[in-house]
CSV table of C-alpha atoms and ligand atoms in Angstrom, one decimal:
chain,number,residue,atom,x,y,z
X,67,UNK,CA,3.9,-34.2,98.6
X,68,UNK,CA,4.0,-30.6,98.3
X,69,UNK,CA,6.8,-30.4,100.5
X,70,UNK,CA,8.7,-32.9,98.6
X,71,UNK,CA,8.4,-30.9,95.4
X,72,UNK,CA,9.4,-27.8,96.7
X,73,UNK,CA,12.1,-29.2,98.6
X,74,UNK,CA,13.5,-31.2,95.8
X,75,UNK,CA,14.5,-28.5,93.0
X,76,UNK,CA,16.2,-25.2,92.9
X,77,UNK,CA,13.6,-22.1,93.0
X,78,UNK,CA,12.6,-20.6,89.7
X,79,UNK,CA,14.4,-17.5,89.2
X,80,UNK,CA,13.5,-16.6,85.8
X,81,UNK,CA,12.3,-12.9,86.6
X,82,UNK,CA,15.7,-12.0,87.2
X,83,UNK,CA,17.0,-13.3,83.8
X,84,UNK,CA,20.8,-14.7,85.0
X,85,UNK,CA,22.7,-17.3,83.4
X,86,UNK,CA,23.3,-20.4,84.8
X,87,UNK,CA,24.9,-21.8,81.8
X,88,UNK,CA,27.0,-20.0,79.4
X,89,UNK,CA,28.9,-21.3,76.7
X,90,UNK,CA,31.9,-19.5,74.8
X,91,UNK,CA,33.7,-20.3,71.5
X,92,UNK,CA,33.7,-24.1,72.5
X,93,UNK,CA,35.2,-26.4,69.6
X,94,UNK,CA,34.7,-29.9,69.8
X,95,UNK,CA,36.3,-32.7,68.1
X,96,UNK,CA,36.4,-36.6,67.8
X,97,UNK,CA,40.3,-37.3,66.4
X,98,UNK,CA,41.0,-35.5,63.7
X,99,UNK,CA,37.4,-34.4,63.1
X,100,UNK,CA,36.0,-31.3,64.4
X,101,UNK,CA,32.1,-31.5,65.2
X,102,UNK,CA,31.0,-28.2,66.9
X,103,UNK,CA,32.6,-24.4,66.0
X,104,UNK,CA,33.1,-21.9,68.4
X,105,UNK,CA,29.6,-22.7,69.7
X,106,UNK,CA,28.4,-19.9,71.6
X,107,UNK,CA,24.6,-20.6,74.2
X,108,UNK,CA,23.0,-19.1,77.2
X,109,UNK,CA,20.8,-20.7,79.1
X,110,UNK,CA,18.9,-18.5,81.7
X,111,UNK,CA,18.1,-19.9,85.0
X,112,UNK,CA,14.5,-21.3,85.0
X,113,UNK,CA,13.6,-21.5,81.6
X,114,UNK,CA,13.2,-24.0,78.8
X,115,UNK,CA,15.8,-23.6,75.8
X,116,UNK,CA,15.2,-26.1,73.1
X,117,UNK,CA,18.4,-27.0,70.7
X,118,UNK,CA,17.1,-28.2,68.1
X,119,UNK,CA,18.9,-29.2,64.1
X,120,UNK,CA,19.2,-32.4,61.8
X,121,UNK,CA,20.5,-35.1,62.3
X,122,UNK,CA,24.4,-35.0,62.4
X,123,UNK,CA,24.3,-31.0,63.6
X,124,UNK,CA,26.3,-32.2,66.9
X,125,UNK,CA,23.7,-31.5,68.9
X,126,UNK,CA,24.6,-34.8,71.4
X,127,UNK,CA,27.8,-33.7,71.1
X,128,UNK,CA,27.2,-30.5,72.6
X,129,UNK,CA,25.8,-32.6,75.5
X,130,UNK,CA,28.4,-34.6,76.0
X,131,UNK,CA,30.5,-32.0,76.3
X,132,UNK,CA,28.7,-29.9,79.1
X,133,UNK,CA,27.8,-33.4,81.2
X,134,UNK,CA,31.4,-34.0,81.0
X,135,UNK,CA,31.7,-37.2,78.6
X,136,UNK,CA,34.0,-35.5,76.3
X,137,UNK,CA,36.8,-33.1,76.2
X,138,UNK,CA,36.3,-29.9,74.6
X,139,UNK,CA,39.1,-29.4,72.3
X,140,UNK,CA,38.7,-25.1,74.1
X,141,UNK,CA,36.2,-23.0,74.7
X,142,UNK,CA,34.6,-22.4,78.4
X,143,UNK,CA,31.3,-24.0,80.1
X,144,UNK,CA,30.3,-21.8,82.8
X,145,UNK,CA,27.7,-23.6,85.3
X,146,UNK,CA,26.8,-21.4,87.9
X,147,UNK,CA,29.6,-19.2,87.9
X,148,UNK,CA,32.3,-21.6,87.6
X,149,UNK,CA,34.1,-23.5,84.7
X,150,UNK,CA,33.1,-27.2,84.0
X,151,UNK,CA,34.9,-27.6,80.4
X,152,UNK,CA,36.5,-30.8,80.7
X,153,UNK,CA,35.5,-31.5,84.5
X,154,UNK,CA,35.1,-34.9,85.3
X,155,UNK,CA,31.9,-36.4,84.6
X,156,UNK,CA,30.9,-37.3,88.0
X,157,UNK,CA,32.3,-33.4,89.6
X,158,UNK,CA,29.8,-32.0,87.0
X,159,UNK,CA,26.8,-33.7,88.2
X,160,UNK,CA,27.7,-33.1,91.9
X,161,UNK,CA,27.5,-29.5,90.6
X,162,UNK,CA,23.8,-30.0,89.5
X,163,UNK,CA,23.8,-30.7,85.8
X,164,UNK,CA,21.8,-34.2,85.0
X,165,UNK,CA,22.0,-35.3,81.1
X,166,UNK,CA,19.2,-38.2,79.8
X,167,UNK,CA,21.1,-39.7,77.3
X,168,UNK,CA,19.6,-40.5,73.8
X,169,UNK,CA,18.3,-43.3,73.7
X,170,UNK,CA,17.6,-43.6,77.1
X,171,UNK,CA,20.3,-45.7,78.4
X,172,UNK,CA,18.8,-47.5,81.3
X,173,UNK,CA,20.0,-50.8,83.0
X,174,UNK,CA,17.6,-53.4,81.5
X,175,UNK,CA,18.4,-56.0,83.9
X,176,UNK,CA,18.0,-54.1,86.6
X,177,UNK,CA,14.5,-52.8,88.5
X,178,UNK,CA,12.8,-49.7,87.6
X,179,UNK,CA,14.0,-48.6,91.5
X,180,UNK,CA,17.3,-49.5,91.5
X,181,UNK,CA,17.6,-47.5,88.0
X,182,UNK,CA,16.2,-44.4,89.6
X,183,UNK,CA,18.3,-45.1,93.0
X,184,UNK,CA,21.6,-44.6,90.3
X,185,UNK,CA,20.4,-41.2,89.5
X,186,UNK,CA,21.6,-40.4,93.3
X,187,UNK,CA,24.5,-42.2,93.6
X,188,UNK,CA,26.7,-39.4,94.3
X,189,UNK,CA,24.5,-38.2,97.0
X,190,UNK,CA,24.7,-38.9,100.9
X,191,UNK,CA,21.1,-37.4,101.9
X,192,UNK,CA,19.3,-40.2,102.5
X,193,UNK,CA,15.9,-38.9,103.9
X,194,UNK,CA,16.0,-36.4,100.9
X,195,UNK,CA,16.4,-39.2,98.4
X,196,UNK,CA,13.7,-41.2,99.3
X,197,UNK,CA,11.6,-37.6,99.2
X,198,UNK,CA,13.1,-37.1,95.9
X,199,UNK,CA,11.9,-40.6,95.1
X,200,UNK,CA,8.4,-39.7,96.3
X,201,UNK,CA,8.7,-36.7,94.1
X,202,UNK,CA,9.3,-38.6,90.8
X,203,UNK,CA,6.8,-41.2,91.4
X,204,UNK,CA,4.4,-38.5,91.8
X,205,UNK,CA,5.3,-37.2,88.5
X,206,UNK,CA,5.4,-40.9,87.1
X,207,UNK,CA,2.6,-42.6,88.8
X,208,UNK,CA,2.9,-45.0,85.7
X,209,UNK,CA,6.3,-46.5,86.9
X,210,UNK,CA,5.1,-46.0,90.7
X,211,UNK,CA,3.1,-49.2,89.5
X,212,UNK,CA,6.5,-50.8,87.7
X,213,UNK,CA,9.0,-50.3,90.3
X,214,UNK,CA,9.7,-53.9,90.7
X,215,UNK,CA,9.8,-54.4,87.0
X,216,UNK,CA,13.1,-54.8,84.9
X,217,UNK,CA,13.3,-51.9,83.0
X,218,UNK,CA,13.9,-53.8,79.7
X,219,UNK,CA,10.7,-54.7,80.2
X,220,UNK,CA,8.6,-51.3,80.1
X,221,UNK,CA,7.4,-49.6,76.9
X,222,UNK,CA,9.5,-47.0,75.3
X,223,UNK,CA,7.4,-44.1,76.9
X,224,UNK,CA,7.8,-45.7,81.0
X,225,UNK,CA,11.8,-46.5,80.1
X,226,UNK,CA,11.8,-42.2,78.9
X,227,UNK,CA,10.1,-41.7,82.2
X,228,UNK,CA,12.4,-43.5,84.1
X,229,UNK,CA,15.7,-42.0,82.4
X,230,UNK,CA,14.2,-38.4,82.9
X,231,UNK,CA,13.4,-40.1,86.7
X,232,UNK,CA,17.2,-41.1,87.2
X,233,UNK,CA,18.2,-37.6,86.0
X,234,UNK,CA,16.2,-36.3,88.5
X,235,UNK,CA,17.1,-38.3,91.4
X,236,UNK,CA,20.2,-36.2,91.2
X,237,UNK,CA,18.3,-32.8,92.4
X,238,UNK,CA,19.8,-31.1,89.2
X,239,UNK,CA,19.1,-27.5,89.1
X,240,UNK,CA,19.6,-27.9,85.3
X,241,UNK,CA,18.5,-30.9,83.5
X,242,UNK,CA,19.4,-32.1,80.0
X,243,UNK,CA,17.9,-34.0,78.1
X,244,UNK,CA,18.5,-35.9,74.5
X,245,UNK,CA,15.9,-36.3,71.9
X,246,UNK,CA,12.8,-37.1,74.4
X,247,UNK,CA,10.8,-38.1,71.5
X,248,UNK,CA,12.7,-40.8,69.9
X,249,UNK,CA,10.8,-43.5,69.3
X,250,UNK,CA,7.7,-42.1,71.1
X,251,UNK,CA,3.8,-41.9,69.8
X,252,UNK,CA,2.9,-38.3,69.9
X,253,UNK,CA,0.3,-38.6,72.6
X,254,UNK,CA,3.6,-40.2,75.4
X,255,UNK,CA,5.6,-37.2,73.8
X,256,UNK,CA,2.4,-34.5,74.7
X,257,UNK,CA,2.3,-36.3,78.6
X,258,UNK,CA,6.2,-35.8,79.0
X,259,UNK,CA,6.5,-32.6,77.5
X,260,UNK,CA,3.7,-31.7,80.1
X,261,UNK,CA,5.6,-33.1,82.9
X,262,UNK,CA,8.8,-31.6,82.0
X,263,UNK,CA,6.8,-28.2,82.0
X,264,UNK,CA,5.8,-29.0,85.7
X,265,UNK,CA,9.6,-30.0,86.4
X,266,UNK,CA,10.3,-26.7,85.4
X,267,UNK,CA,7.6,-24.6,86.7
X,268,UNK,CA,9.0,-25.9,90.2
X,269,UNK,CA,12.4,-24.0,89.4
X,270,UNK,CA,14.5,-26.7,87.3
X,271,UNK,CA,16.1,-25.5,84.3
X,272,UNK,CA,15.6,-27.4,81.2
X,273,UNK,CA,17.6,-27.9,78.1
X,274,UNK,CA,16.2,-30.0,75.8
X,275,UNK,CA,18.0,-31.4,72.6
X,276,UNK,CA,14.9,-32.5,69.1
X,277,UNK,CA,15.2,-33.1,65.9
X,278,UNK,CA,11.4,-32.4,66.1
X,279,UNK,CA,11.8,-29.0,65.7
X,280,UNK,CA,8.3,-28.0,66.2
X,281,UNK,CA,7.1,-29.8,69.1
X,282,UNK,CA,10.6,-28.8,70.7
X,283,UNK,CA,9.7,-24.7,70.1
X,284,UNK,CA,6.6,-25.2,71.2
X,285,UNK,CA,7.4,-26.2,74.8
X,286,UNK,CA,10.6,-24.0,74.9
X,287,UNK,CA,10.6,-19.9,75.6
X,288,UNK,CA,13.9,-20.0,73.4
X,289,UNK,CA,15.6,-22.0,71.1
X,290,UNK,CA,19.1,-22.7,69.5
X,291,UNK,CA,19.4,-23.8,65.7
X,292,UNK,CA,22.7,-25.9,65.4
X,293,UNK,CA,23.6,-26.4,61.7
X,294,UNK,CA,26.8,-28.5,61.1
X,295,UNK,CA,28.7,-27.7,64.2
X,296,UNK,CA,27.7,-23.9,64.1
X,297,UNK,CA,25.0,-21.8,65.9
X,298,UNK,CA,22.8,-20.4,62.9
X,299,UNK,CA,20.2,-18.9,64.7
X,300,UNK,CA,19.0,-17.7,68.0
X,301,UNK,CA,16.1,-16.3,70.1
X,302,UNK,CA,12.7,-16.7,71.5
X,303,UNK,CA,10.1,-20.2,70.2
X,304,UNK,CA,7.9,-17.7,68.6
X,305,UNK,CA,10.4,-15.4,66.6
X,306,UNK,CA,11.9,-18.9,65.3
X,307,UNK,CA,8.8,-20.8,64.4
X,308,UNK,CA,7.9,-17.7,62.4
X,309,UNK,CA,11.4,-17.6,60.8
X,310,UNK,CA,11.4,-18.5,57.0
X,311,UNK,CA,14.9,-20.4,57.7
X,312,UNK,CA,13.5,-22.6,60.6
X,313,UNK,CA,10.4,-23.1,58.5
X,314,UNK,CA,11.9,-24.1,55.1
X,315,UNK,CA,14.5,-26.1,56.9
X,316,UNK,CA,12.7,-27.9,59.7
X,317,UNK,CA,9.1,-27.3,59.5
X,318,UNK,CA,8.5,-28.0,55.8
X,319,UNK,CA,6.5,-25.5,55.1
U,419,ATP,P1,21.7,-37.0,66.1
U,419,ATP,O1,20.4,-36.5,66.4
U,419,ATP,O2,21.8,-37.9,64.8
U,419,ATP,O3,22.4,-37.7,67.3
U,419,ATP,P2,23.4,-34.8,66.6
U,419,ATP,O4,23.0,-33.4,66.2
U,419,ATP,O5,23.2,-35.1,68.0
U,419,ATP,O6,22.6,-35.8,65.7
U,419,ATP,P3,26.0,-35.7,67.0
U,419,ATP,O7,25.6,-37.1,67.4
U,419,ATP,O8,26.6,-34.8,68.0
U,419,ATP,O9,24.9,-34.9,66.2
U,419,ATP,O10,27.1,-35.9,65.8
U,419,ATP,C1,27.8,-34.8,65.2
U,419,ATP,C2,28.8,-35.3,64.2
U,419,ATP,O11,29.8,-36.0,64.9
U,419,ATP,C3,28.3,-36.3,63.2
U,419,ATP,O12,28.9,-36.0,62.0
U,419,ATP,C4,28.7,-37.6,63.7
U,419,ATP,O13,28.9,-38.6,62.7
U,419,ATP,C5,30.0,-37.3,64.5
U,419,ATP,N1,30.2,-38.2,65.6
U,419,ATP,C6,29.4,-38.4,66.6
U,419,ATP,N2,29.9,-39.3,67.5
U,419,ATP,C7,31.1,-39.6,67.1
U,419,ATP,C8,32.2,-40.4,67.5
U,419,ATP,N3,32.1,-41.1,68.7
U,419,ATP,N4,33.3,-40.6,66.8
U,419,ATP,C9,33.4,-39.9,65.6
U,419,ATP,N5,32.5,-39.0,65.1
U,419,ATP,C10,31.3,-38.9,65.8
């Protein structure tokens, strides 16, 4: 199993601090209306980055724009060196970038395998998917037990495990993911945050989107605070959660 896991994600390469995403005065809009502001965001190869803001601040916006599901209106996305803005959806993900959608988004009529088998359907490596599969069920031994399930059927926790599953059944070297705790009881939220923390201690990058502001800084070395369309405030989970902004804004305290 050890194998698999190595073999499956990029290695960690945090020591040398280099960008794998960077993000430069990107404006977004739906019609008429514009949503995010010359958004500027690094995210360094290997580590956790947490965006976090209230509802509405365009975070899933942002999202959407880097996994390719909407036009920027400009601005650059760098992945890896090269420019994804307004790349096809399906190019993007070839490149390495896996998004779990809010709200999950799984096929409820289908099984809990064939869900995760989407998560690869770009690929052609067939011995390293069903490795990859190996690899997720080891992280998931909960939906090991449901993979003949529909996935309509599973709890709101084992349908988050198998979205984060799909997005990594795509061997991302960065994976996104949209409000992980929506819906969740905080004791599912603790077990997936911990499993994302393993994800990325074997060299996948993580961004991750909350509107819970605290348990998001807690698992993230930096964090991102979007406020209507704009990027407020920057740097590392322990400068923020000490920040009177963050705290009289998001933490009520
Ligand atoms: P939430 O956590 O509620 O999803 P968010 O920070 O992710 O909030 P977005 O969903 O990106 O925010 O929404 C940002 C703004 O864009 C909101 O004002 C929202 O109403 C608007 N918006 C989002 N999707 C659309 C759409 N398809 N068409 C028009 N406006 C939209």
């Amino acid at each position: 199993m050890a194998e698999n896991k190595s073999a499956s994600v990029a290695k960690p390469d945090s020591k040398t601090g280099d960008t794998i995403l960077k993000i430069e005065k990107l404006n977004v809009a739906y019609g008429d209306v514009q949503v995010l502001w010359d958004v500027d965001l690094e995210v360094q190869r290997g580590e956790i980055l947490a965006l976090v803001g209230s509802n509405g601040a365009g975070k899933t916006t942002l999202l959407s724009t880097i996994s390719g599901l909407l036009n920027p209106k400009s601005g650059e996305i760098n992945f890896n060196g090269k420019n994804i803005a307004g790349k096809q959806a399906q190019e993007i993900v070839g490149n390495g970038v896996a998004h779990v959608p809010e709200g999950r988004r799984l096929f409820g009529a289908l099984s809990v395998r064939e869900n995760l088998q989407i998560g690869a359907y770009k690929r052609k490596d067939k011995a390293q998917i069903a490795a990859d599969l190996e690899y997720v069920l080891s992280l998931f031994p909960r939906i090991k037990e449901r993979l003949n399930s529909l996935a309509g059927k599973l709890s709101g926790g084992e349908q988050q495990m198998v979205a984060i599953g799909r997005g990594l059944m795509a061997r991302p070297s960065l994976l996104m993911i949209d409000e992980l705790s929506l819906g969740l009881a905080p004791v599912i939220i603790e077990n997936l945050l911990e499993i994302i923390q393993t994800v990325n201690r074997e060299g996948t990058t993580i961004l991750i989107v909350e509107q819970d502001v605290q348990t998001a800084l807690e698992y993230a070395n930096r964090g991102y605070v979007l406020e209507t369309g704009h990027v407020i405030l920057t740097g590392t989970s322990a400068n923020l959660l000490e920040d009177d902004r963050v705290k009289k804004a998001y933490l009520g305290l």
